[in-house]
Short mmCIF file of C-alpha atoms and ligand atoms in Angstrom, two decimals:
data_model
loop_
_atom_site.label_atom_id
_atom_site.label_comp_id
_atom_site.label_asym_id
_atom_site.label_seq_id
_atom_site.Cartn_x
_atom_site.Cartn_y
_atom_site.Cartn_z
CA MET A 7 52.04 -16.24 19.51
CA ALA A 8 49.10 -14.84 17.58
CA SER A 9 45.84 -16.65 18.03
CA ALA A 10 44.72 -18.76 15.08
CA LYS A 11 41.09 -18.30 15.99
CA SER A 12 39.02 -18.69 12.84
CA THR A 13 36.43 -16.11 11.94
CA PHE A 14 32.76 -16.92 12.43
CA VAL A 15 30.30 -14.21 11.38
CA PRO A 16 26.84 -15.77 11.27
CA ALA A 17 23.79 -14.25 9.57
CA LEU A 18 20.20 -15.42 10.09
CA LEU A 19 17.86 -15.28 7.09
CA VAL A 20 14.16 -15.45 7.97
CA ILE A 21 12.47 -16.43 4.72
CA ASP A 22 8.93 -15.26 3.84
CA MET A 23 7.26 -15.46 7.27
CA GLN A 24 4.26 -13.62 5.83
CA TYR A 25 0.52 -13.78 6.46
CA ASP A 26 -0.36 -15.43 3.12
CA PHE A 27 2.16 -18.26 3.66
CA VAL A 28 0.95 -18.94 7.21
CA HIS A 29 -2.80 -18.22 7.28
CA GLY A 30 -3.66 -16.87 3.82
CA SER A 31 -4.09 -17.88 0.19
CA LEU A 32 -0.95 -20.03 0.02
CA ALA A 33 -0.76 -21.29 3.61
CA VAL A 34 2.03 -23.81 4.14
CA PRO A 35 0.89 -26.78 6.30
CA ASN A 36 1.75 -26.31 10.00
CA ALA A 37 3.51 -23.02 9.37
CA THR A 38 2.24 -21.57 12.68
CA THR A 39 4.25 -24.20 14.57
CA ILE A 40 7.59 -22.60 13.64
CA ILE A 41 6.85 -19.01 14.74
CA ASP A 42 8.07 -19.53 18.34
CA ILE A 43 11.20 -21.37 17.19
CA VAL A 44 12.03 -18.60 14.71
CA ASN A 45 11.53 -16.01 17.48
CA SER A 46 13.88 -17.92 19.78
CA LEU A 47 16.52 -17.90 17.03
CA LEU A 48 15.96 -14.18 16.43
CA ALA A 49 16.97 -13.65 20.08
CA LEU A 50 20.46 -15.12 19.47
CA PRO A 51 23.46 -12.86 18.76
CA PHE A 52 23.73 -13.31 14.99
CA ALA A 53 25.89 -10.64 13.31
CA THR A 54 22.81 -9.72 11.31
CA LYS A 55 19.21 -10.89 11.07
CA ILE A 56 17.58 -10.38 7.69
CA GLY A 57 13.95 -10.98 6.78
CA THR A 58 12.73 -11.62 3.24
CA LYS A 59 9.36 -10.86 1.74
CA ASP A 60 7.70 -12.23 -1.36
CA PHE A 61 6.35 -8.94 -2.70
CA HIS A 62 4.50 -9.26 -5.99
CA PRO A 63 2.67 -6.87 -8.29
CA PRO A 64 -1.03 -7.87 -8.73
CA ASN A 65 -0.38 -9.27 -12.26
CA HIS A 66 2.66 -11.35 -11.33
CA VAL A 67 3.81 -14.10 -13.73
CA SER A 68 3.55 -16.76 -10.97
CA PHE A 69 -0.21 -16.21 -10.42
CA ALA A 70 -2.63 -18.62 -12.13
CA ALA A 71 -5.10 -15.73 -12.46
CA THR A 72 -2.60 -13.76 -14.56
CA HIS A 73 -2.77 -16.50 -17.22
CA ASP A 74 -6.42 -17.48 -16.67
CA LYS A 75 -5.20 -20.99 -15.82
CA ASP A 76 -5.81 -23.44 -12.97
CA VAL A 77 -3.92 -23.04 -9.73
CA PHE A 78 -0.99 -25.51 -9.46
CA SER A 79 -0.91 -26.06 -13.24
CA LYS A 80 2.44 -25.37 -14.92
CA ILE A 81 3.63 -23.07 -17.68
CA THR A 82 6.98 -22.35 -19.32
CA ILE A 83 8.52 -18.99 -18.53
CA TYR A 84 11.41 -17.05 -20.10
CA PRO A 85 13.35 -13.94 -19.16
CA PRO A 86 11.46 -10.84 -20.40
CA GLY A 87 12.09 -10.41 -24.14
CA ASP A 88 14.41 -13.44 -24.34
CA ILE A 89 12.32 -16.40 -25.51
CA LYS A 90 15.02 -19.00 -26.17
CA GLU A 91 14.67 -22.71 -25.51
CA GLU A 92 17.81 -22.81 -23.34
CA ARG A 93 16.34 -20.10 -21.08
CA ALA A 94 13.01 -21.92 -20.58
CA LEU A 95 11.95 -22.70 -17.01
CA GLU A 96 8.93 -24.52 -15.68
CA GLN A 97 6.73 -22.36 -13.44
CA VAL A 98 4.09 -23.64 -11.02
CA LEU A 99 1.08 -21.31 -11.04
CA TRP A 100 0.09 -20.21 -7.56
CA PRO A 101 -2.99 -18.61 -6.07
CA VAL A 102 -2.62 -14.82 -5.87
CA HIS A 103 -0.38 -14.27 -2.81
CA CYS A 104 1.80 -11.66 -1.12
CA VAL A 105 0.71 -8.76 -3.31
CA ALA A 106 2.95 -5.83 -2.39
CA SER A 107 1.73 -3.75 0.54
CA THR A 108 -1.49 -5.76 1.05
CA PRO A 109 -2.19 -7.46 4.44
CA GLY A 110 -1.21 -10.80 2.86
CA SER A 111 2.34 -9.56 2.37
CA ALA A 112 2.78 -8.43 5.99
CA PHE A 113 4.93 -10.37 8.43
CA VAL A 114 2.76 -12.90 10.24
CA GLU A 115 1.38 -11.81 13.58
CA GLY A 116 3.46 -13.17 16.45
CA LEU A 117 6.75 -13.01 14.53
CA ASP A 118 9.30 -10.84 16.31
CA HIS A 119 10.01 -8.88 13.11
CA LYS A 120 11.34 -5.92 15.11
CA ALA A 121 14.42 -8.05 15.76
CA LEU A 122 15.23 -7.95 12.03
CA ASP A 123 18.01 -5.58 10.93
CA SER A 124 16.78 -5.37 7.33
CA VAL A 125 14.23 -6.78 4.87
CA ILE A 126 14.87 -8.01 1.32
CA TYR A 127 11.98 -7.86 -1.18
CA LYS A 128 11.75 -10.38 -4.03
CA GLY A 129 9.47 -11.18 -6.95
CA THR A 130 8.78 -7.48 -7.42
CA HIS A 131 9.02 -7.51 -11.25
CA PRO A 132 5.74 -8.58 -12.96
CA GLU A 133 7.50 -10.90 -15.44
CA ILE A 134 10.18 -12.39 -13.19
CA GLU A 135 9.71 -15.05 -10.52
CA SER A 136 12.30 -15.17 -7.78
CA TYR A 137 12.24 -17.91 -5.16
CA SER A 138 15.77 -17.05 -4.10
CA ALA A 139 16.39 -13.96 -1.97
CA PHE A 140 19.77 -13.55 -3.71
CA GLN A 141 18.73 -13.31 -7.37
CA ASP A 142 16.26 -14.32 -10.08
CA PRO A 143 16.59 -17.79 -11.66
CA TRP A 144 18.26 -16.42 -14.82
CA HIS A 145 20.76 -14.36 -12.81
CA LEU A 146 19.67 -11.15 -14.55
CA ALA A 147 19.92 -9.15 -11.32
CA THR A 148 20.68 -9.63 -7.64
CA THR A 149 18.83 -8.17 -4.69
CA GLU A 150 20.61 -6.15 -1.98
CA LEU A 151 21.33 -9.39 -0.10
CA PRO A 152 24.77 -10.34 -1.55
CA LYS A 153 26.09 -6.81 -0.97
CA THR A 154 24.70 -6.69 2.58
CA LEU A 155 26.29 -10.01 3.57
CA GLU A 156 29.60 -9.13 1.95
CA GLY A 157 29.67 -5.71 3.62
CA LEU A 158 29.33 -7.30 7.05
CA GLY A 159 31.97 -9.95 6.39
CA VAL A 160 29.46 -12.75 6.94
CA THR A 161 30.96 -16.24 6.80
CA ASP A 162 27.97 -18.44 7.64
CA VAL A 163 24.35 -18.14 6.53
CA PHE A 164 21.60 -19.81 8.59
CA LEU A 165 18.11 -20.14 7.09
CA VAL A 166 14.65 -20.58 8.59
CA GLY A 167 11.12 -19.99 7.31
CA LEU A 168 8.85 -20.82 4.39
CA ALA A 169 8.65 -22.75 2.24
CA GLY A 170 11.30 -25.43 2.52
CA ASP A 171 10.72 -26.82 -0.96
CA TYR A 172 10.77 -23.43 -2.74
CA CYS A 173 12.14 -20.17 -1.34
CA VAL A 174 14.18 -21.64 1.54
CA LYS A 175 15.77 -24.24 -0.75
CA CYS A 176 16.52 -21.80 -3.60
CA THR A 177 17.96 -19.18 -1.22
CA ALA A 178 20.11 -21.82 0.53
CA MET A 179 21.41 -23.14 -2.82
CA ASP A 180 22.36 -19.60 -3.85
CA ALA A 181 23.99 -18.91 -0.46
CA ALA A 182 26.22 -21.93 -1.11
CA ASP A 183 26.92 -20.74 -4.67
CA PHE A 184 27.87 -17.30 -3.34
CA GLY A 185 30.49 -19.03 -1.19
CA TYR A 186 28.86 -19.00 2.24
CA LYS A 187 28.93 -21.92 4.62
CA THR A 188 25.20 -22.59 4.65
CA TRP A 189 22.99 -24.08 7.34
CA VAL A 190 19.25 -24.81 7.17
CA ILE A 191 17.54 -25.16 10.54
CA LYS A 192 15.09 -27.97 9.85
CA ASP A 193 12.75 -27.58 12.84
CA ALA A 194 12.25 -23.91 11.87
CA VAL A 195 11.23 -24.70 8.27
CA ARG A 196 7.97 -26.04 6.77
CA SER A 197 7.39 -27.16 3.17
CA VAL A 198 4.40 -26.94 0.81
CA SER A 199 4.57 -30.68 0.03
CA GLU A 200 5.53 -33.53 2.31
CA GLY A 201 8.13 -36.07 1.25
CA GLY A 202 9.85 -33.85 -1.33
CA SER A 203 13.52 -34.07 -2.29
CA GLU A 204 14.57 -30.65 -0.94
CA TRP A 205 16.57 -31.94 2.07
CA GLU A 206 18.47 -34.42 -0.07
CA GLU A 207 19.16 -31.78 -2.74
CA MET A 208 20.48 -29.33 -0.16
CA GLU A 209 22.69 -31.94 1.53
CA LYS A 210 24.09 -32.96 -1.84
CA LYS A 211 25.09 -29.32 -2.34
CA GLY A 212 27.07 -29.38 0.93
CA ILE A 213 24.46 -27.45 2.90
CA HIS A 214 24.33 -28.40 6.58
CA ILE A 215 20.93 -29.52 7.87
CA VAL A 216 20.74 -28.83 11.60
CA ASP A 217 18.20 -28.24 14.35
CA SER A 218 17.68 -25.16 16.48
CA ALA A 219 19.23 -26.75 19.59
CA GLN A 220 22.52 -27.25 17.71
CA VAL A 221 22.43 -23.67 16.44
CA ARG A 222 21.92 -22.34 19.96
CA LYS A 223 25.25 -23.92 20.91
CA LEU A 224 27.02 -22.53 17.82
CA VAL A 225 25.73 -18.96 18.07
CA THR A 226 26.24 -17.73 21.63
ZN1 LIG B 26 5.48 -15.70 -4.72
#
């Protein structure tokens, strides 16, 4: 009798483990404490290990300096050339961070980035913010990520990295929307703000919140 063994093809997404998010202009609290855990997960036999980088032009729409406004104030953004009320999104204005090819955009020292099979760049268009590594918030375009995962027959997407309340959450939500069984490894994630609703929002979406010890048993 043929075996009914179900397919399990896990991918690890390492979100934005970059200098500026760990030590630099937009340092996430306690981000250094997850580097060793992320490295230990990078040593597991995932079918593929993909890093992401926030990689902005110097005049990016998400920078307070671009608008001559205060850091952490908010503006309304629209898709380029499509200023319609139903397309409006609220944008937090950040300090200048992860400018493409500057030291701030490099993978943080100590991260075993050589274990990554590929890197996805996001936020590269001056007028488009993209917290998700899959696509921009208006779904104008996707990155290479959906094609890469599909090409490898990935069934399960595991996420670690920074920041839990922005890029990890948005990428996890999209992973679920793209049909992947999605897992966020909580002890390998740090958020900008404490006590936010990101874990609840992800669980509500059917995303599995796990810890690295559980993942070590799943991916062997
Ligand atoms: Zn950014």
